[in-house]
Structure formats: structure tokens, C-alpha cells
mmCIF file of C-alpha atoms in Angstrom:
data_model
loop_
_atom_site.group_PDB
_atom_site.id
_atom_site.type_symbol
_atom_site.label_atom_id
_atom_site.label_comp_id
_atom_site.label_asym_id
_atom_site.label_seq_id
_atom_site.Cartn_x
_atom_site.Cartn_y
_atom_site.Cartn_z
ATOM 1 C CA UNK A 730 114.165 13.086 111.320
ATOM 2 C CA UNK A 731 111.075 15.205 111.584
ATOM 3 C CA UNK A 732 110.900 18.715 112.993
ATOM 4 C CA UNK A 733 109.143 17.417 116.124
ATOM 5 C CA UNK A 734 111.952 14.902 116.748
ATOM 6 C CA UNK A 735 114.807 17.390 116.442
ATOM 7 C CA UNK A 736 114.192 20.374 118.706
ATOM 8 C CA UNK A 737 116.383 22.315 121.088
ATOM 9 C CA UNK A 738 115.491 25.095 123.546
ATOM 10 C CA UNK A 739 118.232 27.494 124.658
ATOM 11 C CA UNK A 740 118.030 29.724 127.747
ATOM 12 C CA UNK A 741 120.254 32.774 127.213
ATOM 13 C CA UNK A 742 120.207 33.613 130.949
ATOM 14 C CA UNK A 743 118.703 37.075 130.440
ATOM 15 C CA UNK A 744 116.946 39.000 127.708
ATOM 16 C CA UNK A 745 119.338 39.745 124.882
ATOM 17 C CA UNK A 746 119.332 41.757 121.691
ATOM 18 C CA UNK A 747 119.248 39.249 118.798
ATOM 19 C CA UNK A 748 119.251 40.016 115.097
ATOM 20 C CA UNK A 749 121.533 37.388 113.528
ATOM 21 C CA UNK A 750 120.863 33.669 113.952
ATOM 22 C CA UNK A 751 123.207 31.105 112.424
ATOM 23 C CA UNK A 752 124.057 27.403 112.633
ATOM 24 C CA UNK A 753 127.429 26.800 110.923
ATOM 25 C CA UNK A 754 128.993 23.495 109.878
ATOM 26 C CA UNK A 755 126.238 21.018 110.725
ATOM 27 C CA UNK A 756 125.864 17.423 109.530
ATOM 28 C CA UNK A 757 122.671 17.691 107.471
ATOM 29 C CA UNK A 758 121.476 16.592 104.037
ATOM 30 C CA UNK A 759 120.703 18.841 101.065
ATOM 31 C CA UNK A 760 116.982 18.753 101.878
ATOM 32 C CA UNK A 761 117.252 19.823 105.532
ATOM 33 C CA UNK A 762 115.228 22.755 106.843
ATOM 34 C CA UNK A 763 115.548 24.738 110.053
ATOM 35 C CA UNK A 764 113.438 27.190 112.023
ATOM 36 C CA UNK A 765 114.323 29.428 114.961
ATOM 37 C CA UNK A 766 111.702 30.966 117.202
ATOM 38 C CA UNK A 767 112.542 33.513 119.905
ATOM 39 C CA UNK A 768 110.503 33.796 123.104
ATOM 40 C CA UNK A 769 110.524 36.143 126.085
ATOM 41 C CA UNK A 770 109.206 33.669 128.690
ATOM 42 C CA UNK A 771 110.176 30.199 129.954
ATOM 43 C CA UNK A 772 106.759 28.731 129.089
ATOM 44 C CA UNK A 773 107.455 29.585 125.406
ATOM 45 C CA UNK A 774 104.092 31.309 125.234
ATOM 46 C CA UNK A 775 105.151 34.820 124.164
ATOM 47 C CA UNK A 776 106.592 34.543 120.662
ATOM 48 C CA UNK A 777 108.906 37.439 119.805
ATOM 49 C CA UNK A 778 110.212 36.303 116.398
ATOM 50 C CA UNK A 779 109.770 33.369 114.022
ATOM 51 C CA UNK A 780 112.226 32.797 111.182
ATOM 52 C CA UNK A 781 109.797 30.454 109.452
ATOM 53 C CA UNK A 782 110.911 27.164 107.944
ATOM 54 C CA UNK A 783 113.926 27.887 105.727
ATOM 55 C CA UNK A 784 115.946 25.432 103.622
ATOM 56 C CA UNK A 785 119.503 24.775 104.767
ATOM 57 C CA UNK A 786 120.831 24.688 101.220
ATOM 58 C CA UNK A 787 119.303 27.526 99.207
ATOM 59 C CA UNK A 788 118.977 27.585 95.429
ATOM 60 C CA UNK A 789 122.258 28.899 94.011
ATOM 61 C CA UNK A 790 121.826 27.981 90.334
ATOM 62 C CA UNK A 791 118.847 29.475 88.488
ATOM 63 C CA UNK A 792 116.828 26.891 86.559
ATOM 64 C CA UNK A 793 118.242 26.253 83.093
ATOM 65 C CA UNK A 794 121.774 27.525 83.787
ATOM 66 C CA UNK A 795 123.275 24.050 84.322
ATOM 67 C CA UNK A 796 123.611 21.295 81.700
ATOM 68 C CA UNK A 797 120.964 18.559 81.861
ATOM 69 C CA UNK A 798 122.966 15.670 83.392
ATOM 70 C CA UNK A 799 124.088 17.852 86.326
ATOM 71 C CA UNK A 800 123.064 16.644 89.805
ATOM 72 C CA UNK A 801 121.749 20.131 90.581
ATOM 73 C CA UNK A 802 119.766 20.590 87.361
ATOM 74 C CA UNK A 803 116.274 20.240 88.869
ATOM 75 C CA UNK A 804 116.601 21.836 92.305
ATOM 76 C CA UNK A 805 119.427 24.365 91.753
ATOM 77 C CA UNK A 806 121.138 23.461 95.051
ATOM 78 C CA UNK A 807 124.787 22.554 95.524
ATOM 79 C CA UNK A 808 125.561 18.888 94.877
ATOM 80 C CA UNK A 809 126.840 16.707 97.735
ATOM 81 C CA UNK A 810 130.376 16.973 96.350
ATOM 82 C CA UNK A 811 130.223 20.778 96.074
ATOM 83 C CA UNK A 812 128.684 21.095 99.540
ATOM 84 C CA UNK A 813 131.554 19.084 101.032
ATOM 85 C CA UNK A 814 134.094 21.702 99.911
ATOM 86 C CA UNK A 815 131.830 24.672 100.519
ATOM 87 C CA UNK A 816 130.022 24.230 103.847
ATOM 88 C CA UNK A 817 126.913 26.364 104.038
ATOM 89 C CA UNK A 818 125.691 27.675 107.368
ATOM 90 C CA UNK A 819 121.998 28.151 108.028
ATOM 91 C CA UNK A 820 121.499 31.913 108.469
ATOM 92 C CA UNK A 821 118.541 34.132 109.299
ATOM 93 C CA UNK A 822 118.684 37.874 109.823
ATOM 94 C CA UNK A 823 115.714 39.542 111.501
ATOM 95 C CA UNK A 824 114.530 42.782 109.873
ATOM 96 C CA UNK A 825 115.121 44.598 113.169
ATOM 97 C CA UNK A 826 116.670 43.660 116.530
ATOM 98 C CA UNK A 827 114.584 41.345 118.720
ATOM 99 C CA UNK A 828 114.736 41.170 122.518
ATOM 100 C CA UNK A 829 114.351 37.597 123.752
ATOM 101 C CA UNK A 830 115.629 35.195 126.407
ATOM 102 C CA UNK A 831 114.730 31.793 124.928
ATOM 103 C CA UNK A 832 115.379 30.329 121.489
ATOM 104 C CA UNK A 833 113.695 27.194 120.150
ATOM 105 C CA UNK A 834 115.454 25.554 117.224
ATOM 106 C CA UNK A 835 113.684 22.947 115.079
ATOM 107 C CA UNK A 836 115.439 20.981 112.336
ATOM 108 C CA UNK A 837 113.729 18.682 109.843
ATOM 109 C CA UNK A 838 116.000 16.373 107.843
ATOM 110 C CA UNK A 839 114.176 13.283 106.616
ATOM 111 C CA UNK A 840 116.858 12.562 103.981
ATOM 112 C CA UNK A 841 119.756 12.418 106.447
ATOM 113 C CA UNK A 842 121.541 9.069 106.051
ATOM 114 C CA UNK A 843 123.661 9.625 109.187
ATOM 115 C CA UNK A 844 120.573 9.331 111.409
ATOM 116 C CA UNK A 845 121.528 12.320 113.544
ATOM 117 C CA UNK A 846 122.128 16.067 113.311
ATOM 118 C CA UNK A 847 125.494 17.319 114.538
ATOM 119 C CA UNK A 848 125.578 21.027 115.408
ATOM 120 C CA UNK A 849 129.018 22.520 116.020
ATOM 121 C CA UNK A 850 127.666 25.732 117.518
ATOM 122 C CA UNK A 851 124.672 28.045 117.397
ATOM 123 C CA UNK A 852 125.055 31.786 116.974
ATOM 124 C CA UNK A 853 122.455 34.174 118.368
ATOM 125 C CA UNK A 854 123.945 37.666 118.182
ATOM 126 C CA UNK A 855 123.131 41.322 117.748
ATOM 127 C CA UNK A 856 123.711 42.726 114.295
ATOM 128 C CA UNK A 857 124.953 45.958 112.800
ATOM 129 C CA UNK A 858 124.001 47.438 109.460
ATOM 130 C CA UNK A 859 126.289 50.235 108.275
ATOM 131 C CA UNK A 860 124.807 53.436 106.905
ATOM 132 C CA UNK A 861 127.067 53.161 103.816
ATOM 133 C CA UNK A 862 127.927 50.202 101.587
ATOM 134 C CA UNK A 863 131.402 48.705 101.557
ATOM 135 C CA UNK A 864 133.825 50.075 98.990
ATOM 136 C CA UNK A 865 134.619 48.459 95.643
ATOM 137 C CA UNK A 866 137.202 45.674 95.813
ATOM 138 C CA UNK A 867 135.766 43.356 98.453
ATOM 139 C CA UNK A 868 136.849 39.746 98.082
ATOM 140 C CA UNK A 869 135.937 36.274 99.268
ATOM 141 C CA UNK A 870 138.747 33.712 99.243
ATOM 142 C CA UNK A 871 139.934 30.429 100.721
ATOM 143 C CA UNK A 872 142.709 30.620 103.308
ATOM 144 C CA UNK A 873 144.824 27.616 104.247
ATOM 145 C CA UNK A 874 145.784 26.981 107.863
ATOM 146 C CA UNK A 875 148.133 24.128 106.857
ATOM 147 C CA UNK A 876 151.467 24.412 108.627
ATOM 148 C CA UNK A 877 154.733 23.391 106.974
ATOM 149 C CA UNK A 878 157.912 22.479 108.825
ATOM 150 C CA UNK A 879 161.258 21.590 107.305
ATOM 151 C CA UNK A 880 163.687 19.025 108.695
ATOM 152 C CA UNK A 881 167.453 19.618 108.890
ATOM 153 C CA UNK A 882 167.841 17.486 105.755
ATOM 154 C CA UNK A 883 165.380 19.669 103.824
ATOM 155 C CA UNK A 884 162.353 17.335 103.824
ATOM 156 C CA UNK A 885 159.042 19.088 104.313
ATOM 157 C CA UNK A 886 156.312 17.914 106.672
ATOM 158 C CA UNK A 887 152.740 19.164 106.370
ATOM 159 C CA UNK A 888 150.107 19.466 109.095
ATOM 160 C CA UNK A 889 147.126 19.578 106.740
ATOM 161 C CA UNK A 890 144.111 21.497 108.053
ATOM 162 C CA UNK A 891 140.779 22.420 106.517
ATOM 163 C CA UNK A 892 140.643 25.604 104.501
ATOM 164 C CA UNK A 893 138.374 28.408 105.646
ATOM 165 C CA UNK A 894 136.611 31.168 103.793
ATOM 166 C CA UNK A 895 137.804 34.709 104.412
ATOM 167 C CA UNK A 896 136.124 37.946 103.347
ATOM 168 C CA UNK A 897 138.017 41.214 103.102
ATOM 169 C CA UNK A 898 136.224 44.525 102.776
ATOM 170 C CA UNK A 899 136.414 48.141 103.937
ATOM 171 C CA UNK A 900 134.153 51.105 104.553
ATOM 172 C CA UNK A 901 135.032 54.675 103.587
ATOM 173 C CA UNK A 902 133.667 57.816 105.165
ATOM 174 C CA UNK A 903 131.881 56.331 108.162
ATOM 175 C CA UNK A 904 131.225 58.904 110.853
ATOM 176 C CA UNK A 905 133.362 58.659 113.991
ATOM 177 C CA UNK A 906 130.418 57.630 116.201
ATOM 178 C CA UNK A 907 129.414 54.825 113.811
ATOM 179 C CA UNK A 908 132.974 53.623 113.253
ATOM 180 C CA UNK A 909 133.690 53.339 116.984
#
């Protein structure tokens, strides 16, 4: 699927403050790229912001850090198996807030064996950058939503659900105005 074949235009209803753009949990291949352009008019003539073409799966392993037979040796991206357990959203953060009403999303994925792109949702949101960094001790972990019930005889039944990533962090000494 070429970029020209996979495009979507979103009308936000009114001009909105946008800084963070994300497409989480999509059905795409390792070589997919995406681009989001923000416009202020319905004719898509006044370009406000262009993310540029960005790869969906970024390089996570520097060249030479993996053993030679590894599937990710040459490109440094997650393998298909790793990507299945660690879904990567496409994310772009504008250097400063943008005011736009229309968003045009283009996805190029010529290596997609499914023959389609499945987007669960698209996030176009304002962003906040704190004046101070988070404190030491932040963590990223997997959290299970699997529910367990026990019968009267003691047998356990599991409602297995996908795990999700959770990040825990805190800020110290933020001013009252910034914190609220």
C-alpha cells in the first residue's frame, strides 16, 4: 500500500491546540511509515504542521550490538516476534503547540501481508511539558488485566486478557499553578 492509497482526512469540528499525535496498536509491517499534516482550512491549502515521513518501527538496537544471525541485525528494528509482544505506537510531538482544524494522515506500508491497515484510534491532543524532570525511580512495567475466579470446589478459571504497559513516575517541587 502506497502513501497515496492510504490517506485519511479528519475534521476536528473547530480549531484545536495540537502538540501530540499518535496512532496506537495498528496492523502494520515493520517497514511501515506514517505522516501527519495539520491544516487550518477545509481545502487543505494552509499547512500548519508537517511531521514528515517517519518510520513506524524506529531503530532500537544500535548497529553491531546484536549477534549476526539475529533478525534485527541489519536494520536494528524489533523483530516480528518482539513487536507482537511489545506493540509500538506511531508518535510525533510538535516542538510547540499547533492550532489546526484538519489533519491528513498518510500511511505507506508496501510490505504489509494483510493487505489493509487497521487503525484502532488516532490521538490528536494538546501536550504539556513540565518545568522540572520527573524524580528518580520511575518505572515501566507490564500489568495484567487477567481476572481469576474460583469455583466452590477450588478450581480456578481465568479470563485471559492482553497485558498493557504501565509507567509510574512523580514530580517533586512543582509550583501550585503548574501542578493544578
